[in-house]
mmCIF file of C-alpha atoms and ligand atoms in Angstrom:
data_model
loop_
_atom_site.group_PDB
_atom_site.id
_atom_site.type_symbol
_atom_site.label_atom_id
_atom_site.label_comp_id
_atom_site.label_asym_id
_atom_site.label_seq_id
_atom_site.Cartn_x
_atom_site.Cartn_y
_atom_site.Cartn_z
ATOM 1 C CA MET Z 1102 16.548 57.560 178.707
ATOM 2 C CA TYR Z 1103 14.431 56.736 175.185
ATOM 3 C CA ILE Z 1104 11.084 55.468 174.754
ATOM 4 C CA ASP Z 1105 10.555 53.777 171.500
ATOM 5 C CA SER Z 1106 6.968 54.724 170.874
ATOM 6 C CA HIS Z 1107 6.168 52.074 168.013
ATOM 7 C CA CYS Z 1108 7.955 48.704 167.163
ATOM 8 C CA HIS Z 1109 7.410 45.362 166.151
ATOM 9 C CA LEU Z 1110 9.298 43.059 168.502
ATOM 10 C CA ASP Z 1111 7.091 39.766 167.365
ATOM 11 C CA ARG Z 1112 8.159 40.316 163.517
ATOM 12 C CA LEU Z 1113 12.323 40.993 163.978
ATOM 13 C CA ASP Z 1114 14.324 38.218 162.613
ATOM 14 C CA LEU Z 1115 15.750 37.189 165.997
ATOM 15 C CA THR Z 1116 18.686 35.083 164.055
ATOM 16 C CA ASP Z 1117 20.655 38.479 164.299
ATOM 17 C CA PHE Z 1118 20.127 38.167 168.550
ATOM 18 C CA ASP Z 1119 20.629 34.293 169.120
ATOM 19 C CA ASN Z 1120 17.328 33.736 168.611
ATOM 20 C CA GLN Z 1121 16.395 35.545 171.985
ATOM 21 C CA LEU Z 1122 14.092 38.484 172.382
ATOM 22 C CA ASP Z 1123 15.952 39.180 175.353
ATOM 23 C CA ASN Z 1124 18.894 40.276 173.406
ATOM 24 C CA VAL Z 1125 16.406 42.943 171.739
ATOM 25 C CA VAL Z 1126 15.532 44.120 174.900
ATOM 26 C CA ALA Z 1127 19.152 44.150 176.373
ATOM 27 C CA ALA Z 1128 20.443 45.887 173.084
ATOM 28 C CA ALA Z 1129 17.824 48.858 173.697
ATOM 29 C CA LYS Z 1130 18.589 49.130 177.113
ATOM 30 C CA GLN Z 1131 22.326 49.199 176.354
ATOM 31 C CA ALA Z 1132 21.381 52.116 174.060
ATOM 32 C CA GLY Z 1133 19.376 53.939 176.835
ATOM 33 C CA VAL Z 1134 16.167 52.880 175.059
ATOM 34 C CA GLU Z 1135 14.378 51.973 178.282
ATOM 35 C CA GLN Z 1136 10.481 51.252 177.483
ATOM 36 C CA MET Z 1137 8.985 50.400 173.830
ATOM 37 C CA LEU Z 1138 5.664 50.228 172.580
ATOM 38 C CA CYS Z 1139 4.932 46.747 170.700
ATOM 39 C CA VAL Z 1140 2.338 47.425 168.249
ATOM 40 C CA SER Z 1141 -0.270 44.782 167.260
ATOM 41 C CA VAL Z 1142 -0.848 44.302 163.478
ATOM 42 C CA THR Z 1143 -3.589 41.355 163.104
ATOM 43 C CA LEU Z 1144 -5.765 40.362 165.819
ATOM 44 C CA ASP Z 1145 -4.788 36.636 165.018
ATOM 45 C CA ALA Z 1146 -1.394 37.266 165.935
ATOM 46 C CA PHE Z 1147 -2.175 39.372 168.781
ATOM 47 C CA GLN Z 1148 -2.164 36.564 171.596
ATOM 48 C CA SER Z 1149 1.285 35.332 170.545
ATOM 49 C CA MET Z 1150 2.726 38.743 170.737
ATOM 50 C CA ALA Z 1151 1.335 39.296 174.216
ATOM 51 C CA ASP Z 1152 2.817 36.134 175.219
ATOM 52 C CA LYS Z 1153 6.082 36.797 173.850
ATOM 53 C CA THR Z 1154 6.517 40.353 175.670
ATOM 54 C CA ALA Z 1155 4.434 39.575 178.626
ATOM 55 C CA LYS Z 1156 7.896 39.127 180.989
ATOM 56 C CA TYR Z 1157 8.951 42.426 180.090
ATOM 57 C CA ASP Z 1158 7.674 45.371 182.597
ATOM 58 C CA ASN Z 1159 9.292 47.915 180.200
ATOM 59 C CA VAL Z 1160 7.429 46.821 176.857
ATOM 60 C CA GLN Z 1161 3.585 47.994 176.736
ATOM 61 C CA ILE Z 1162 1.466 46.337 174.011
ATOM 62 C CA SER Z 1163 -1.236 47.712 171.840
ATOM 63 C CA CYS Z 1164 -4.280 45.716 170.028
ATOM 64 C CA GLY Z 1165 -5.833 46.445 166.346
ATOM 65 C CA VAL Z 1166 -5.231 45.236 162.899
ATOM 66 C CA HIS Z 1167 -3.037 47.432 160.283
ATOM 67 C CA PRO Z 1168 -4.811 49.085 157.229
ATOM 68 C CA LEU Z 1169 -2.481 46.872 155.075
ATOM 69 C CA ASN Z 1170 -3.494 43.718 156.714
ATOM 70 C CA GLN Z 1171 -7.386 43.687 156.057
ATOM 71 C CA GLU Z 1172 -8.332 40.516 154.033
ATOM 72 C CA ASP Z 1173 -11.709 40.694 155.894
ATOM 73 C CA MET Z 1174 -13.856 43.367 157.722
ATOM 74 C CA VAL Z 1175 -12.729 43.752 161.377
ATOM 75 C CA ASP Z 1176 -14.464 41.852 163.761
ATOM 76 C CA GLU Z 1177 -15.208 44.909 166.517
ATOM 77 C CA ALA Z 1178 -16.571 42.351 169.142
ATOM 78 C CA ARG Z 1179 -13.308 40.558 168.884
ATOM 79 C CA LEU Z 1180 -11.297 43.582 168.947
ATOM 80 C CA GLU Z 1181 -13.035 45.003 171.994
ATOM 81 C CA GLN Z 1182 -12.629 41.671 173.942
ATOM 82 C CA LEU Z 1183 -8.874 41.227 173.129
ATOM 83 C CA ALA Z 1184 -8.122 45.099 173.761
ATOM 84 C CA ASP Z 1185 -9.777 44.902 177.028
ATOM 85 C CA ASN Z 1186 -6.579 43.734 178.879
ATOM 86 C CA GLU Z 1187 -4.685 45.914 181.487
ATOM 87 C CA ARG Z 1188 -1.472 45.322 179.338
ATOM 88 C CA VAL Z 1189 -3.072 46.842 176.193
ATOM 89 C CA ILE Z 1190 -2.498 50.660 176.570
ATOM 90 C CA ALA Z 1191 -3.595 51.480 172.972
ATOM 91 C CA ILE Z 1192 -5.607 50.834 170.169
ATOM 92 C CA GLY Z 1193 -4.198 49.978 166.751
ATOM 93 C CA GLU Z 1194 -2.210 50.303 164.555
ATOM 94 C CA THR Z 1195 -5.224 51.640 162.387
ATOM 95 C CA GLY Z 1196 -5.798 54.083 159.829
ATOM 96 C CA LEU Z 1197 -5.483 54.810 156.281
ATOM 97 C CA ASP Z 1198 -2.988 53.581 153.639
ATOM 98 C CA TYR Z 1199 -3.826 54.547 149.904
ATOM 99 C CA PHE Z 1200 -0.561 54.416 148.959
ATOM 100 C CA TYR Z 1201 0.077 50.647 149.300
ATOM 101 C CA ALA Z 1202 -3.590 49.512 148.931
ATOM 102 C CA PRO Z 1203 -6.063 51.884 147.251
ATOM 103 C CA GLU Z 1204 -8.207 48.991 146.454
ATOM 104 C CA THR Z 1205 -9.046 48.550 149.899
ATOM 105 C CA GLN Z 1206 -10.076 52.101 150.951
ATOM 106 C CA GLU Z 1207 -13.542 51.018 151.973
ATOM 107 C CA VAL Z 1208 -12.573 48.544 154.013
ATOM 108 C CA GLN Z 1209 -9.839 50.296 155.664
ATOM 109 C CA ARG Z 1210 -12.509 53.439 156.485
ATOM 110 C CA ASP Z 1211 -14.666 50.630 157.985
ATOM 111 C CA ALA Z 1212 -12.056 49.168 160.239
ATOM 112 C CA PHE Z 1213 -10.817 52.686 161.296
ATOM 113 C CA ARG Z 1214 -14.128 53.977 162.433
ATOM 114 C CA LYS Z 1215 -14.486 50.317 164.416
ATOM 115 C CA HIS Z 1216 -11.077 51.020 166.058
ATOM 116 C CA ILE Z 1217 -11.860 54.661 167.136
ATOM 117 C CA ARG Z 1218 -15.316 53.332 168.803
ATOM 118 C CA VAL Z 1219 -13.468 50.633 170.790
ATOM 119 C CA ALA Z 1220 -10.981 53.292 171.588
ATOM 120 C CA ARG Z 1221 -13.610 55.449 173.245
ATOM 121 C CA LYS Z 1222 -15.518 52.720 174.721
ATOM 122 C CA LEU Z 1223 -12.158 51.245 176.704
ATOM 123 C CA ASN Z 1224 -10.947 55.076 177.254
ATOM 124 C CA LYS Z 1225 -7.521 54.132 175.307
ATOM 125 C CA PRO Z 1226 -5.567 55.982 172.982
ATOM 126 C CA ILE Z 1227 -5.231 55.206 169.271
ATOM 127 C CA ILE Z 1228 -2.211 54.577 166.974
ATOM 128 C CA ILE Z 1229 -2.748 55.718 163.567
ATOM 129 C CA HIS Z 1230 -0.995 54.769 160.315
ATOM 130 C CA THR Z 1231 -1.921 57.275 157.477
ATOM 131 C CA ARG Z 1232 -0.487 57.227 154.064
ATOM 132 C CA ASP Z 1233 -1.825 59.336 151.362
ATOM 133 C CA ALA Z 1234 -5.249 59.451 152.836
ATOM 134 C CA VAL Z 1235 -5.102 62.954 154.666
ATOM 135 C CA GLU Z 1236 -8.490 64.299 154.242
ATOM 136 C CA ASP Z 1237 -10.204 60.960 154.997
ATOM 137 C CA THR Z 1238 -8.122 60.113 158.224
ATOM 138 C CA LEU Z 1239 -8.993 63.625 159.693
ATOM 139 C CA GLN Z 1240 -12.598 63.358 158.484
ATOM 140 C CA ILE Z 1241 -13.102 60.083 160.139
ATOM 141 C CA MET Z 1242 -11.196 61.078 163.066
ATOM 142 C CA ARG Z 1243 -13.617 64.031 163.533
ATOM 143 C CA GLU Z 1244 -16.656 62.226 162.856
ATOM 144 C CA GLU Z 1245 -15.848 59.309 165.144
ATOM 145 C CA LYS Z 1246 -14.669 61.984 167.950
ATOM 146 C CA ALA Z 1247 -11.177 60.544 168.205
ATOM 147 C CA ASP Z 1248 -10.196 63.727 170.307
ATOM 148 C CA GLU Z 1249 -12.111 62.067 173.254
ATOM 149 C CA VAL Z 1250 -9.220 59.602 173.855
ATOM 150 C CA GLY Z 1251 -6.357 60.859 171.331
ATOM 151 C CA GLY Z 1252 -3.186 59.224 170.147
ATOM 152 C CA ILE Z 1253 -0.681 59.148 168.062
ATOM 153 C CA LEU Z 1254 0.068 59.646 164.508
ATOM 154 C CA HIS Z 1255 2.874 57.395 164.087
ATOM 155 C CA CYS Z 1256 5.803 57.081 161.379
ATOM 156 C CA PHE Z 1257 4.526 60.501 160.293
ATOM 157 C CA THR Z 1258 5.364 61.596 157.052
ATOM 158 C CA GLU Z 1259 2.585 64.082 155.954
ATOM 159 C CA SER Z 1260 2.613 68.003 155.866
ATOM 160 C CA TRP Z 1261 2.530 70.220 158.697
ATOM 161 C CA ASP Z 1262 -1.127 71.214 158.083
ATOM 162 C CA MET Z 1263 -1.903 67.726 158.573
ATOM 163 C CA ALA Z 1264 -0.054 67.494 161.718
ATOM 164 C CA GLU Z 1265 -1.489 70.749 163.101
ATOM 165 C CA GLN Z 1266 -4.831 69.677 162.578
ATOM 166 C CA ALA Z 1267 -4.507 66.418 164.542
ATOM 167 C CA ILE Z 1268 -2.558 68.154 167.447
ATOM 168 C CA ALA Z 1269 -5.723 70.174 167.696
ATOM 169 C CA MET Z 1270 -7.590 66.814 168.259
ATOM 170 C CA GLY Z 1271 -5.030 66.067 170.943
ATOM 171 C CA PHE Z 1272 -2.643 63.677 169.014
ATOM 172 C CA TYR Z 1273 0.748 63.427 169.323
ATOM 173 C CA ILE Z 1274 3.165 63.344 166.041
ATOM 174 C CA SER Z 1275 5.749 60.354 166.060
ATOM 175 C CA PHE Z 1276 8.770 60.559 163.793
ATOM 176 C CA SER Z 1277 10.746 57.423 162.632
ATOM 177 C CA GLY Z 1278 13.620 57.051 160.897
ATOM 178 C CA ILE Z 1279 12.421 58.443 157.829
ATOM 179 C CA VAL Z 1280 13.207 61.646 159.353
ATOM 180 C CA THR Z 1281 17.045 60.655 159.003
ATOM 181 C CA PHE Z 1282 16.560 59.951 155.230
ATOM 182 C CA LYS Z 1283 18.557 62.157 152.628
ATOM 183 C CA ASN Z 1284 15.389 63.146 150.978
ATOM 184 C CA ALA Z 1285 13.261 63.893 153.724
ATOM 185 C CA ALA Z 1286 13.852 67.821 154.132
ATOM 186 C CA ALA Z 1287 10.201 68.315 154.201
ATOM 187 C CA LEU Z 1288 9.557 66.196 157.002
ATOM 188 C CA ARG Z 1289 12.443 67.708 158.906
ATOM 189 C CA ASP Z 1290 10.795 70.993 158.743
ATOM 190 C CA VAL Z 1291 7.593 69.434 159.919
ATOM 191 C CA ALA Z 1292 9.597 67.955 162.695
ATOM 192 C CA SER Z 1293 11.335 71.489 163.471
ATOM 193 C CA LYS Z 1294 7.635 72.742 164.059
ATOM 194 C CA VAL Z 1295 5.952 70.190 166.371
ATOM 195 C CA PRO Z 1296 5.559 71.706 169.973
ATOM 196 C CA ASP Z 1297 7.638 70.267 172.764
ATOM 197 C CA ASP Z 1298 4.270 68.826 174.251
ATOM 198 C CA ARG Z 1299 3.352 66.940 171.199
ATOM 199 C CA PHE Z 1300 6.102 64.694 169.517
ATOM 200 C CA MET Z 1301 7.473 61.493 170.076
ATOM 201 C CA ILE Z 1302 10.201 59.101 168.317
ATOM 202 C CA GLU Z 1303 9.938 55.653 167.065
ATOM 203 C CA THR Z 1304 11.780 52.832 165.046
ATOM 204 C CA ASP Z 1305 8.822 50.858 163.755
ATOM 205 C CA SER Z 1306 11.081 48.290 163.682
ATOM 206 C CA PRO Z 1307 11.885 45.661 162.190
ATOM 207 C CA TYR Z 1308 11.173 48.398 159.027
ATOM 208 C CA LEU Z 1309 12.682 51.585 158.220
ATOM 209 C CA ALA Z 1310 16.331 51.361 159.657
ATOM 210 C CA PRO Z 1311 17.409 55.007 160.044
ATOM 211 C CA VAL Z 1312 20.746 56.174 158.822
ATOM 212 C CA PRO Z 1313 23.625 55.195 159.231
ATOM 213 C CA HIS Z 1314 21.977 51.549 159.772
ATOM 214 C CA ARG Z 1315 20.019 51.862 156.472
ATOM 215 C CA GLY Z 1316 19.834 48.318 154.753
ATOM 216 C CA LYS Z 1317 20.037 46.514 158.166
ATOM 217 C CA GLN Z 1318 16.969 45.297 160.286
ATOM 218 C CA ASN Z 1319 15.998 48.132 162.574
ATOM 219 C CA GLN Z 1320 15.637 47.418 166.021
ATOM 220 C CA PRO Z 1321 14.579 49.718 169.008
ATOM 221 C CA ALA Z 1322 17.890 50.318 170.116
ATOM 222 C CA TYR Z 1323 18.236 52.651 166.942
ATOM 223 C CA VAL Z 1324 15.633 55.260 167.991
ATOM 224 C CA VAL Z 1325 18.705 57.002 169.407
ATOM 225 C CA GLU Z 1326 19.706 57.861 165.729
ATOM 226 C CA VAL Z 1327 15.936 59.593 165.280
ATOM 227 C CA ALA Z 1328 16.533 61.683 168.339
ATOM 228 C CA LYS Z 1329 19.744 62.776 167.181
ATOM 229 C CA MET Z 1330 18.555 63.921 164.020
ATOM 230 C CA LEU Z 1331 15.545 65.899 166.096
ATOM 231 C CA SER Z 1332 18.189 67.532 168.056
ATOM 232 C CA ASP Z 1333 19.798 68.834 164.985
ATOM 233 C CA VAL Z 1334 16.474 70.145 163.319
ATOM 234 C CA ARG Z 1335 15.113 71.530 166.757
ATOM 235 C CA ALA Z 1336 18.118 72.835 167.789
ATOM 236 C CA GLN Z 1337 17.611 71.129 171.297
ATOM 237 C CA SER Z 1338 20.296 68.683 173.095
ATOM 238 C CA VAL Z 1339 19.719 65.213 172.538
ATOM 239 C CA GLU Z 1340 18.784 65.033 176.033
ATOM 240 C CA GLU Z 1341 16.476 67.383 175.638
ATOM 241 C CA ILE Z 1342 14.593 65.440 172.918
ATOM 242 C CA ALA Z 1343 14.922 62.057 174.895
ATOM 243 C CA GLN Z 1344 13.159 63.676 177.953
ATOM 244 C CA LEU Z 1345 10.469 65.487 176.147
ATOM 245 C CA SER Z 1346 9.542 62.339 174.115
ATOM 246 C CA SER Z 1347 9.283 60.384 176.911
ATOM 247 C CA ASP Z 1348 7.572 62.778 179.018
ATOM 248 C CA ASN Z 1349 4.954 62.950 176.119
ATOM 249 C CA TYR Z 1350 4.907 59.305 175.974
ATOM 250 C CA ARG Z 1351 4.086 59.004 179.664
ATOM 251 C CA CYS Z 1352 1.481 61.878 179.821
ATOM 252 C CA LEU Z 1353 -0.538 60.025 176.742
ATOM 253 C CA PHE Z 1354 -0.587 56.678 178.441
ATOM 254 C CA LYS Z 1355 -0.772 58.226 182.028
ATOM 255 C CA LEU Z 1356 2.289 56.104 182.821
ATOM 256 C CA ALA Z 1357 4.048 56.978 186.284
ATOM 257 C CA THR Z 1358 7.928 58.568 185.488
HETATM 258 ZN ZN1 ZN T 2003 2.475 52.052 160.510
HETATM 259 ZN ZN1 ZN T 2004 4.180 49.835 162.633
#
């Protein structure tokens, strides 16, 4: 069985699914994807995301503000209050994205630090989004002692050097459909090097549909394609990839097997 370590169920266009989120979760189950983490991107949308997913025992949620959704400074007290809920197993997604929003670097860094502080206070792992911001991401992780709670570098696209440094701080590296893209040879090389007890798989759906579904809306069921690619590059069976990545997810979030 597979676990999708990162998806945005509340952002899917449900017209493909008879307007029922049930059908998304059922399609995932049909494909062997039995658990998923639905990741928060704004505090304003958090409650509705929590409500929409509340009836699914196999859907965990996070709480946080995406680095590209920061019109204002993050309200640390509000983040802590919303995240202090037993269904919330992780803080984020947070982090730094200098590729799409270099003009908000300072606000992003401030928010990232606040998320790590709240994560340590509530003792929950952190979901980190990082793009074109390697040095600052690692430096803030160190300065704010992110290693105390650990977490996931999600939708990883950076170098093995960065992966290694994050792993040393107790982080896991999660690969998305990007690893299936034709031009992603360097990323596949990174994916071949991550230790067995340090990788996860994700869709980041509805974005980034993997090959052979490119151009379509992504969904948790497609995480199987990410597992197939990792099976190729790591020379392990798909079953092994599924088992290891699921074990790693349960280990980080202290969930029963
Ligand atoms: Zn992200
Ligand atoms: Zn995401």
